[in-house]
mmCIF file of C-alpha atoms in Angstrom:
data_model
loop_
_atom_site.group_PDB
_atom_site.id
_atom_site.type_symbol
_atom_site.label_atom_id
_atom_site.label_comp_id
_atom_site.label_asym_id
_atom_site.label_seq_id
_atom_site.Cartn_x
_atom_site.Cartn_y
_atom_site.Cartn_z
ATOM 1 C CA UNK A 1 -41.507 41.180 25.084
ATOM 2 C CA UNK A 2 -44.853 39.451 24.861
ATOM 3 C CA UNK A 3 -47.234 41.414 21.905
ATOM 4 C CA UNK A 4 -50.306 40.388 24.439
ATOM 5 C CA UNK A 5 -48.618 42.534 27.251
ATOM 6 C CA UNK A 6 -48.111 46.099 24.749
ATOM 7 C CA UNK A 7 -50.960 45.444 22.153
ATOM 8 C CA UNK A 8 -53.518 47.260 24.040
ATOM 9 C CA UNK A 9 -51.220 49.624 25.327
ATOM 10 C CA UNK A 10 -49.266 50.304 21.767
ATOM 11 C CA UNK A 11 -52.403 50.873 20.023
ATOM 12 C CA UNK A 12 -54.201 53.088 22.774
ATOM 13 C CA UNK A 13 -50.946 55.623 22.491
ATOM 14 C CA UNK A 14 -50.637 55.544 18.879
ATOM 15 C CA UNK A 15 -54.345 56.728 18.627
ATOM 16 C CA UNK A 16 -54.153 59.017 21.269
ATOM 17 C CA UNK A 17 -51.491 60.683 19.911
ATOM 18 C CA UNK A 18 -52.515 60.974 16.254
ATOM 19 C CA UNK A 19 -55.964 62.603 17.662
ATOM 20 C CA UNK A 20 -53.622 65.385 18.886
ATOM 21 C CA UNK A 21 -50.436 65.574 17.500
ATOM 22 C CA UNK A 22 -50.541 64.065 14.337
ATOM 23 C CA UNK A 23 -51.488 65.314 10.399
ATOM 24 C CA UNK A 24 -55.070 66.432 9.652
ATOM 25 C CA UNK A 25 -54.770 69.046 7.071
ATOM 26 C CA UNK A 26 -53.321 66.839 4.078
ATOM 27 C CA UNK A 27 -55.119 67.529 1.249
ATOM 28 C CA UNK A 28 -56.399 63.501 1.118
ATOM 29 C CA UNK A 29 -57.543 63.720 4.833
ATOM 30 C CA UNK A 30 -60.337 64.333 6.755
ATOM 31 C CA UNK A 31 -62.146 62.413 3.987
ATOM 32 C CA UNK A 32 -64.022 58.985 3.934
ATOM 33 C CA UNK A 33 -63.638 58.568 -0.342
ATOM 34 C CA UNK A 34 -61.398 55.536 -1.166
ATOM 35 C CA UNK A 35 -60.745 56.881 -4.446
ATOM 36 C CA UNK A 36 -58.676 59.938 -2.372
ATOM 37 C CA UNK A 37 -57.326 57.578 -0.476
ATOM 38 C CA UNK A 38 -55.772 55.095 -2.821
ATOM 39 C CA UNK A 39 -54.727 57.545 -5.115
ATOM 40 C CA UNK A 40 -52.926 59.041 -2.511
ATOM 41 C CA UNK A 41 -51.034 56.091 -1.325
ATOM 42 C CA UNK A 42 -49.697 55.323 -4.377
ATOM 43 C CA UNK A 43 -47.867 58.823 -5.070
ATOM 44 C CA UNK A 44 -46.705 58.356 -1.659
ATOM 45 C CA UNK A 45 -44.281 55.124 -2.412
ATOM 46 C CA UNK A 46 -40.966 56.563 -2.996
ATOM 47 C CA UNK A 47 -42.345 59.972 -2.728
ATOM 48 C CA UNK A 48 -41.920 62.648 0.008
ATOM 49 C CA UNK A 49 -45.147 64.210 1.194
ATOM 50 C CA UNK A 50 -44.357 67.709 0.293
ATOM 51 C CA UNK A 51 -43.288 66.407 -3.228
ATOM 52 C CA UNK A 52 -47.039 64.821 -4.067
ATOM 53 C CA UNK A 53 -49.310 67.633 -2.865
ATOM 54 C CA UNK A 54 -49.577 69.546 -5.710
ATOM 55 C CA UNK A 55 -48.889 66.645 -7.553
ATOM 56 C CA UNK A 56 -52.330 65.246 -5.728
ATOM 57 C CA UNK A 57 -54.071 68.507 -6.314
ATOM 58 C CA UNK A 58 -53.751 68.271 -9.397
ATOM 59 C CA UNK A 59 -54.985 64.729 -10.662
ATOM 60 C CA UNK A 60 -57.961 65.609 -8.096
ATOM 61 C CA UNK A 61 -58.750 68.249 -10.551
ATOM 62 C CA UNK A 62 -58.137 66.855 -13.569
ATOM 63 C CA UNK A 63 -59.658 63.051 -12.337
ATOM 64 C CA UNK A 64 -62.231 63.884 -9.362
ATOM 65 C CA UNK A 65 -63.219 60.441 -9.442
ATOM 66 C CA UNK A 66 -62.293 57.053 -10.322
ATOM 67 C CA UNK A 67 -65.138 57.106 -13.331
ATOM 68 C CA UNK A 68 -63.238 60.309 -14.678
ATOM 69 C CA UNK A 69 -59.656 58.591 -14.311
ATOM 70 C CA UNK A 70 -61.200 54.645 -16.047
ATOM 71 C CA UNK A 71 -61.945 57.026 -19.022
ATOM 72 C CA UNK A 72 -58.243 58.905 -19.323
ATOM 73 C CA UNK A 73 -55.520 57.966 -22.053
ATOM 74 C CA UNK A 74 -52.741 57.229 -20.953
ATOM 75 C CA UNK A 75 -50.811 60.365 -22.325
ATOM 76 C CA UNK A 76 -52.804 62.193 -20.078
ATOM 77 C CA UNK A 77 -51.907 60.360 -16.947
ATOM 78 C CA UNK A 78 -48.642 60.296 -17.593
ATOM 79 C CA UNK A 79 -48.898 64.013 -18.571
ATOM 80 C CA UNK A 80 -49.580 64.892 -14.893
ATOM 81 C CA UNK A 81 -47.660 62.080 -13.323
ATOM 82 C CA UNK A 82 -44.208 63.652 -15.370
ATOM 83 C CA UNK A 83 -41.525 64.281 -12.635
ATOM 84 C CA UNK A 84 -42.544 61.785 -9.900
ATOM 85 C CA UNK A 85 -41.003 59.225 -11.076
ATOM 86 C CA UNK A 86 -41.445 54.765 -10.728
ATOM 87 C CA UNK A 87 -43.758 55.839 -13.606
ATOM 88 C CA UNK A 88 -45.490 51.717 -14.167
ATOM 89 C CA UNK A 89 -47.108 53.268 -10.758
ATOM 90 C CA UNK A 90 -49.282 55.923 -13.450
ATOM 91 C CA UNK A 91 -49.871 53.294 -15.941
ATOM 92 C CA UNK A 92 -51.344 50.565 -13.214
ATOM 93 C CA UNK A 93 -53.368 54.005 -11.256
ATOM 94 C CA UNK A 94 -55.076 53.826 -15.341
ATOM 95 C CA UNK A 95 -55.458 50.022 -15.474
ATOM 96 C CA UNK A 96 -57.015 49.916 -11.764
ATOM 97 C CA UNK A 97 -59.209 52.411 -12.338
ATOM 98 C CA UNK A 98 -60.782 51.036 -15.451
ATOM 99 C CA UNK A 99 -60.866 47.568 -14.054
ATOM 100 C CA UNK A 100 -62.574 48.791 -10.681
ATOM 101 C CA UNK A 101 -65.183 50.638 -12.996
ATOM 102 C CA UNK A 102 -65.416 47.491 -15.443
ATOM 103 C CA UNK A 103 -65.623 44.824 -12.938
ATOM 104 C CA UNK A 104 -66.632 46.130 -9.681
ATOM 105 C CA UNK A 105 -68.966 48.987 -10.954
ATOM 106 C CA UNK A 106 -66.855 52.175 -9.867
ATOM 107 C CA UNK A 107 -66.725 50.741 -5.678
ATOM 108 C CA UNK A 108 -63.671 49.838 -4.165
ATOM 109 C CA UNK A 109 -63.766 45.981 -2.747
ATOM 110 C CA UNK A 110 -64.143 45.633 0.582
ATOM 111 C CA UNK A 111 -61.773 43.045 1.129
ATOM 112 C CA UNK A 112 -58.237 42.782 0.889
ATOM 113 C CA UNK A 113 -57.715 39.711 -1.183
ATOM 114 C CA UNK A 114 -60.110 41.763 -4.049
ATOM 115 C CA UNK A 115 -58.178 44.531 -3.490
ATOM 116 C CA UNK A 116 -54.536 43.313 -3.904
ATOM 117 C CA UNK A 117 -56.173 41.448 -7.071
ATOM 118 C CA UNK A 118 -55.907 44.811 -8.537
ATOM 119 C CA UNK A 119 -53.175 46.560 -10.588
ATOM 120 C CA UNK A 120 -50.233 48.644 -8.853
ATOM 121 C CA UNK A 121 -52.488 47.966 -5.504
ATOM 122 C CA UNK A 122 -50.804 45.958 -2.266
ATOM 123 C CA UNK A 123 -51.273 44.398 1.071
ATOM 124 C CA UNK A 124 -50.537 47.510 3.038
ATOM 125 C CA UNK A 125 -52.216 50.149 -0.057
ATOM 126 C CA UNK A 126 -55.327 47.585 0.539
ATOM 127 C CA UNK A 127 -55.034 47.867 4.230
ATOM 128 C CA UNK A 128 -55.146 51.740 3.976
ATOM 129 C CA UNK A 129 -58.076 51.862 1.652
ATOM 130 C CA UNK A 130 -59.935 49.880 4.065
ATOM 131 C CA UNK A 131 -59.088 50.949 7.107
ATOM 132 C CA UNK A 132 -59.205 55.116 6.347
ATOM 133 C CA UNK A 133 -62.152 55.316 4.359
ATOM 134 C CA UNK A 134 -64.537 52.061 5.788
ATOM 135 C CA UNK A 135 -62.804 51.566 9.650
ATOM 136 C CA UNK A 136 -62.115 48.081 8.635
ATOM 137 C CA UNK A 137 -59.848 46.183 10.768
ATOM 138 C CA UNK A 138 -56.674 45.818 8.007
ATOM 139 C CA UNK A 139 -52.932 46.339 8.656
ATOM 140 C CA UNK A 140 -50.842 48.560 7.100
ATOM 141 C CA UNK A 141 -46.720 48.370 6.595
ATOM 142 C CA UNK A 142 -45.382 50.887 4.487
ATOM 143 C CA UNK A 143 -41.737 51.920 5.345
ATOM 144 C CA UNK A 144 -42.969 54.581 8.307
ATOM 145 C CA UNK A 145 -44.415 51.734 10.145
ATOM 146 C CA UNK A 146 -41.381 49.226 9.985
ATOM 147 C CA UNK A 147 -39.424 51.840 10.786
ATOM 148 C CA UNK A 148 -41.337 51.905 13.885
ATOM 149 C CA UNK A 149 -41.963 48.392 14.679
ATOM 150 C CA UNK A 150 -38.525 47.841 13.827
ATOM 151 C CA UNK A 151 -37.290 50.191 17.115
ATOM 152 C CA UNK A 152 -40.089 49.583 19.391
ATOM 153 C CA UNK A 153 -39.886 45.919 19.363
ATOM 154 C CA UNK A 154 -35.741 46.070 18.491
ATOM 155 C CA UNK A 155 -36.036 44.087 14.969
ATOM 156 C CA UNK A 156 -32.765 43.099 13.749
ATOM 157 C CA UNK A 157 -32.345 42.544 9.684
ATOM 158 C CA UNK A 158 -33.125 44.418 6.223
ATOM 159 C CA UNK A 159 -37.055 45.180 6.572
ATOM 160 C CA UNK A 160 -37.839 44.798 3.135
ATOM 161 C CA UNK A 161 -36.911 41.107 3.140
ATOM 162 C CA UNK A 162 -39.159 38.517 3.166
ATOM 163 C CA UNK A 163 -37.914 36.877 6.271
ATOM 164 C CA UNK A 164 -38.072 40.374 8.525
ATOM 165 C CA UNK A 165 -41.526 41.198 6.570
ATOM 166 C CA UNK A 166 -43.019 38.317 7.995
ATOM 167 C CA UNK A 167 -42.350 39.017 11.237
ATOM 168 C CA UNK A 168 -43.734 42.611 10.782
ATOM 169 C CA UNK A 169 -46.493 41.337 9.568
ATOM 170 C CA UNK A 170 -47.600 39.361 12.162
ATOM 171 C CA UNK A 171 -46.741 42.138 14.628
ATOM 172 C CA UNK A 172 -49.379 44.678 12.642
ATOM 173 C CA UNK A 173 -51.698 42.062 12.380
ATOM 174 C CA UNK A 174 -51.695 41.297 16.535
ATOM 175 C CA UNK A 175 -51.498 45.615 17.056
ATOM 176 C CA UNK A 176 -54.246 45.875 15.359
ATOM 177 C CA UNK A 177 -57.731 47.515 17.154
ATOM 178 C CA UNK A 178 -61.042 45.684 16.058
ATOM 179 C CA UNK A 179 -63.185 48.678 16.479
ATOM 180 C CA UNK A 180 -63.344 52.553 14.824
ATOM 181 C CA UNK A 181 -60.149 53.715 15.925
ATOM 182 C CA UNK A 182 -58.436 51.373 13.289
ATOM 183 C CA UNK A 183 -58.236 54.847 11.352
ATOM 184 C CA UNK A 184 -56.894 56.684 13.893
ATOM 185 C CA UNK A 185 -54.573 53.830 14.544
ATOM 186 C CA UNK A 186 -52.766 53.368 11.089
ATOM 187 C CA UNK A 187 -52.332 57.303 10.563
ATOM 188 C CA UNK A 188 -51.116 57.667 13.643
ATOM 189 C CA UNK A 189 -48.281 55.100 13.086
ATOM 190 C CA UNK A 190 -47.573 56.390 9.498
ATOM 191 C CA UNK A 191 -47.646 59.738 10.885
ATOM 192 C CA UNK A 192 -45.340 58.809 14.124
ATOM 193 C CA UNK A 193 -42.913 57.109 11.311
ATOM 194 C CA UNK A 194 -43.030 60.555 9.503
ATOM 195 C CA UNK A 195 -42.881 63.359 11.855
ATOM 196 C CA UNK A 196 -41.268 61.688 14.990
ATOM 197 C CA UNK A 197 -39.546 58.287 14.581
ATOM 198 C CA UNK A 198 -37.588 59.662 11.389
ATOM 199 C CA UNK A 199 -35.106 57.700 9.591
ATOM 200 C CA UNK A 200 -32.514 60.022 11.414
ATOM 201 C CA UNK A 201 -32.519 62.045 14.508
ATOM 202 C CA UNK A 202 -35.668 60.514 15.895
ATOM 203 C CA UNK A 203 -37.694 62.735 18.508
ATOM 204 C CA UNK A 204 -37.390 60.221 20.877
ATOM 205 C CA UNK A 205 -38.378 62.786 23.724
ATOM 206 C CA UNK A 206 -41.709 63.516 22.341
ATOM 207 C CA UNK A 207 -42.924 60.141 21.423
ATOM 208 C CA UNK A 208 -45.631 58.618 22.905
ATOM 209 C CA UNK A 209 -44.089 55.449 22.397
ATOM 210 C CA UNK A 210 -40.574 55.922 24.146
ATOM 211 C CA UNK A 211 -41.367 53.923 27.697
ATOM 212 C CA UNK A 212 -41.883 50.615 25.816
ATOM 213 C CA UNK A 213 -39.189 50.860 23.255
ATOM 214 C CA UNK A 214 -36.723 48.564 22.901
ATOM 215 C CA UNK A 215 -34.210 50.754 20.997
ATOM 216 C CA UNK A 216 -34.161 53.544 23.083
ATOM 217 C CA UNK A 217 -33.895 51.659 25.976
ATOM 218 C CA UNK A 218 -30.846 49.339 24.793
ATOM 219 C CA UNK A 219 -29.113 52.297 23.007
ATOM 220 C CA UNK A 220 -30.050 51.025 19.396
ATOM 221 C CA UNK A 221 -32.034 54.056 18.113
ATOM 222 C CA UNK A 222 -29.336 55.123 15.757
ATOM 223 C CA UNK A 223 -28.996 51.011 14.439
ATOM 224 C CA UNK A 224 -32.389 49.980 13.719
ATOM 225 C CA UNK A 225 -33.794 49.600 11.263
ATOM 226 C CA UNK A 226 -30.680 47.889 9.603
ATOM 227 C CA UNK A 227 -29.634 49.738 6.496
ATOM 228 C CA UNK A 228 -30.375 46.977 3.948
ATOM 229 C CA UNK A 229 -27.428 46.355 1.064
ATOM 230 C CA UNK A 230 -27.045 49.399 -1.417
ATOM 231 C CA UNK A 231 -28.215 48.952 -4.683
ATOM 232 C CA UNK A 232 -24.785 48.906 -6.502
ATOM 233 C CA UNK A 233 -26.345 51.635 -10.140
ATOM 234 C CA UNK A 234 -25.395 50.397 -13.635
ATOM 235 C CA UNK A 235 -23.838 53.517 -15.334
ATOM 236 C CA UNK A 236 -24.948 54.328 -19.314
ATOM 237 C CA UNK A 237 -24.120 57.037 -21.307
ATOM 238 C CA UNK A 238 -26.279 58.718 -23.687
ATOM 239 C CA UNK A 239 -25.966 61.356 -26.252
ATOM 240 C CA UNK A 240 -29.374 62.999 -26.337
ATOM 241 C CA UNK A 241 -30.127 64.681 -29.284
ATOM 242 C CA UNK A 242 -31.733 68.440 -28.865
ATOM 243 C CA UNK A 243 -33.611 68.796 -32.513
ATOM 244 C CA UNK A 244 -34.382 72.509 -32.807
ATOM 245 C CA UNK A 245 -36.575 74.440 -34.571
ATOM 246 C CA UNK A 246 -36.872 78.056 -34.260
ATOM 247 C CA UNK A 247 -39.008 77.823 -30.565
ATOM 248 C CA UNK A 248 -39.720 74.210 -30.762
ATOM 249 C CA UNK A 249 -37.904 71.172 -29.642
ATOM 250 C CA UNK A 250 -38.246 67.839 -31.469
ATOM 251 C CA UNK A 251 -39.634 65.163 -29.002
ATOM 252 C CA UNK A 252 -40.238 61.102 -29.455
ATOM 253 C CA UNK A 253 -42.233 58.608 -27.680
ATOM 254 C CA UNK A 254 -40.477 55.938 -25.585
ATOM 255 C CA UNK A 255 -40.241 52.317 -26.202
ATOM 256 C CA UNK A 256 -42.786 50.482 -24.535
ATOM 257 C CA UNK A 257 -40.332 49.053 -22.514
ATOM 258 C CA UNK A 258 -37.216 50.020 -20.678
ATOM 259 C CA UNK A 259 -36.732 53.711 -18.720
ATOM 260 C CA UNK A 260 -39.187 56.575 -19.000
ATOM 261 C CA UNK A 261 -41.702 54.217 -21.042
ATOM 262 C CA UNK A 262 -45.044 56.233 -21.565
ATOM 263 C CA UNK A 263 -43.200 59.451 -21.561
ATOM 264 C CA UNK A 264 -41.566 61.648 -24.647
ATOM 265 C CA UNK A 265 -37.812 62.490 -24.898
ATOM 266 C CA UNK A 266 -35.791 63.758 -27.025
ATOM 267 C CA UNK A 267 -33.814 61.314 -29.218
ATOM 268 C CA UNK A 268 -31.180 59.065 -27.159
ATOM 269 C CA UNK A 269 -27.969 57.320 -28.782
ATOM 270 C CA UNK A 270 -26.825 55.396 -26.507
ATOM 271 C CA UNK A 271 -22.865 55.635 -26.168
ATOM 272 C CA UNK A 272 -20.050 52.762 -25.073
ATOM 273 C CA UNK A 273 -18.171 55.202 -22.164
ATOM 274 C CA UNK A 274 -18.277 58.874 -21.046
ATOM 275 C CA UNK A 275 -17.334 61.222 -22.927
ATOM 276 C CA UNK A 276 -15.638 64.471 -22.509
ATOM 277 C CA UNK A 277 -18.143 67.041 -22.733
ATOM 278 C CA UNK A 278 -20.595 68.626 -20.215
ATOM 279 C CA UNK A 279 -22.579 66.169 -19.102
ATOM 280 C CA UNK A 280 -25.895 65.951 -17.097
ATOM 281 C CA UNK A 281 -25.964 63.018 -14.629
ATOM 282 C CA UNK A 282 -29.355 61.719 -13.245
ATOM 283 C CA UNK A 283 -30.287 58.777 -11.177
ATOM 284 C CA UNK A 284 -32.532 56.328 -10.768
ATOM 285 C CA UNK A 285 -33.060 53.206 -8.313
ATOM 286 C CA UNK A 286 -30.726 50.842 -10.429
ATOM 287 C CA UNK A 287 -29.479 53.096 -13.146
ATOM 288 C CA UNK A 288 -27.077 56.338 -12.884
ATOM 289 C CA UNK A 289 -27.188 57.841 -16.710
ATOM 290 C CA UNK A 290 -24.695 60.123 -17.841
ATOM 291 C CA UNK A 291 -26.664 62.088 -20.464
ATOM 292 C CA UNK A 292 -24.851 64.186 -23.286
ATOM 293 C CA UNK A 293 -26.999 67.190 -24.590
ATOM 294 C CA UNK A 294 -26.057 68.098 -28.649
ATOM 295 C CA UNK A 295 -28.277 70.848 -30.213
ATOM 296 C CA UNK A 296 -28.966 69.973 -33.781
ATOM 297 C CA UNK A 297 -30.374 73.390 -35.774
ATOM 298 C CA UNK A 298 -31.424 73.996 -39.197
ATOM 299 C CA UNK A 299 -31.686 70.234 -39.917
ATOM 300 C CA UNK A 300 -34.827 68.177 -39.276
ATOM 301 C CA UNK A 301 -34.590 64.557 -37.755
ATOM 302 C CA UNK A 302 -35.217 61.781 -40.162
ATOM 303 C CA UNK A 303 -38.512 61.889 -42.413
ATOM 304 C CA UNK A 304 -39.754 58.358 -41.040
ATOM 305 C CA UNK A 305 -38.737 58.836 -37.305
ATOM 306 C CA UNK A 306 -42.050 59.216 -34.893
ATOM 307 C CA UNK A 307 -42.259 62.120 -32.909
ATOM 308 C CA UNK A 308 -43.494 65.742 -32.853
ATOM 309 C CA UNK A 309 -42.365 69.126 -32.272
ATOM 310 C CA UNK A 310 -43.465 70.863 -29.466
ATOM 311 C CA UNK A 311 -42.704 74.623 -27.587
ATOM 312 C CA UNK A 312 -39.131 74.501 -25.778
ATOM 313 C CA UNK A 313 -40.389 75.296 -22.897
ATOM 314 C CA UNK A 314 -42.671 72.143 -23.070
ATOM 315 C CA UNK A 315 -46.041 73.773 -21.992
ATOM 316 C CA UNK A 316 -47.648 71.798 -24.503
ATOM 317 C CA UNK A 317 -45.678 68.766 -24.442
ATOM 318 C CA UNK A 318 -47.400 65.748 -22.987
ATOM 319 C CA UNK A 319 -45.646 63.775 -20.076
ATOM 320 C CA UNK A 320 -41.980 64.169 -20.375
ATOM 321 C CA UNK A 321 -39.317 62.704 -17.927
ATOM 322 C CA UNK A 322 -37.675 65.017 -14.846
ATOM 323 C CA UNK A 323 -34.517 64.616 -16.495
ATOM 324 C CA UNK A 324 -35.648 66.563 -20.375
ATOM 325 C CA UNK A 325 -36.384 69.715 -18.077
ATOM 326 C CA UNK A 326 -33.033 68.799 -16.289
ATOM 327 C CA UNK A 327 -31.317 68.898 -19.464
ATOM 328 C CA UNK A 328 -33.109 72.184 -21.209
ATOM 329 C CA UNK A 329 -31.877 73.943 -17.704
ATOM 330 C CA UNK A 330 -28.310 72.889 -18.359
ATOM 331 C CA UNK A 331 -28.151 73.380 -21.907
ATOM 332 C CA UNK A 332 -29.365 77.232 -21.273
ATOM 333 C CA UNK A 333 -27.057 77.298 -18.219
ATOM 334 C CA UNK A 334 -23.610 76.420 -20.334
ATOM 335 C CA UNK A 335 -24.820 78.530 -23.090
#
């Protein structure tokens, strides 16, 4: 299939279809502010849609603009990031923000090699900054959109790899309009990738694309995009120590490095194999931790450990991993 024969076509549908079909009442739409925009896009790696609106509501309020985010700590951010997890995405939202007010005087650059200069900030985050809040003529590939490509143009191989992102590349670049509907163009195919060509029973019926595509005309709907290899998770076990206080709970900061960094947890030992005893098990990308929960009462953690008490049911805590409220759930569960 020739991209000169379906460019104009592919594009023309996609924007059609977005104009009437697709999402308009997100709370980061139906606005031209690339602060919205951007901040948006990156709660949206790794994260369902329903999952960051109130999570995007709620930074809105607390940071209305990039100005009010440059001058946060980073306990705050993390504070309302808690419980979306990939958390270096919070601490490079803080660095971008101060280094777009620093060097670039509070505006977004209007090109993407400035843009993907800047923390936590990408080719296809760039081209969505661009192209939603100026109309500029930049691509976009987030995993809606290879999904897409993938079956319309029948793209064998893992499209996360370097070899298969090329190639999609070069595809969004040639699908790209020139003019306005740019806008219209790259919601429409995040939104087709989210509402009809889903990861598993695809609306094929409805979409505006199904005459030209290559999947559903060859039977291959079901086999592209290829499933790339599973991430094979290192197990650890951890006792986690639940220091208690009357209503308080004893909390520490994390290492600056490793899981959960940024956040406060109660105190981890870190154990050579499971153990018999309930057990709370939470996963990450790489990491499946099988996490022990002891109370300790009427004895106070060591007199030189850092850390801070704080109300059990962590109101007042700053930002504190998914898995600590995981834990407190359990612990009141078994009691």
């Amino acid at each position: 299939m020739s991209i000169l024969n379906v460019s104009s076509d592919f594009s023309r549908l996609v924007v059609q279809w977005q104009l009437c079909c697709g999402r308009h009442d997100l709370p980061w739409q139906n606005t031209r502010d690339p602060y919205r925009i951007w901040l948006s896009e990156v709660m949206l790696q790794q994260t369902q849609v329903t999952t960051v609106i109130a999570y995007f509501n709620r930074f809105i309020q607390q940071f209305p603009t990039v100005h009010h985010l440059a001058r946060a700590t980073e306990s705050e951010v993390m504070r309302l990031w808690a419980g979306l997890g990939y958390y270096s995405r919070a601490k490079n939202l803080l660095a971008c923000a101060q280094k777009i007010c620093q060097d670039h005087g509070g505006f977004f650059p209007l090109k993407v090699s400035a843009l993907i200069g800047l923390p936590g900030i990408g080719r296809s985050t760039a081209g969505a900054i661009l192209s939603l809040s100026h109309f500029l003529a930049a691509p976009i590939l987030d995993g809606n959109v290879r999904r897409v490509f993938a079956r319309y143009f029948a793209i064998f191989g893992d499209t996360t790899s370097s070899k298969v992102q090329a190639q999609l590349w070069e595809l969004a670049e040639a699908l790209l309009p020139e003019d306005e509907s740019v806008a219209a163009y790259n919601q429409g195919l995040m939104d087709l990738g989210a509402q009809v060509c889903t990861r598993r029973n695809p609306s094929c019926n409805i979409c505006p694309l199904k005459v030209g595509c290559m999947a559903r005309t060859e039977g291959l709907v079901d086999r592209l995009p290829e499933p790339k290899l599973k991430t094979i998770r290192k197990e650890e076990y951890y006792q986690v120590l639940l220091y208690r206080c009357q209503s308080k709970i004893w909390l520490q900061p994390r290492p600056v490095r490793g899981v959960w960094s940024g956040l406060w947890m109660a105190p981890m030992l870190k154990l050579s194999c499971a153990q018999n005893q309930p057990v709370v098990i939470h996963e990450l990308t790489h990491r499946r931790y099988f996490l022990y929960p002891e109370w300790v009462v009427n004895q106070l953690p060591d007199s030189d450990s850092l850390g801070a008490w704080f109300d059990l049911d962590l109101k007042n805590a700053p930002g504190v991993p998914a898995c600590l409220q995981k834990i407190l759930h359990f612990v009141q569960v078994i009691k």
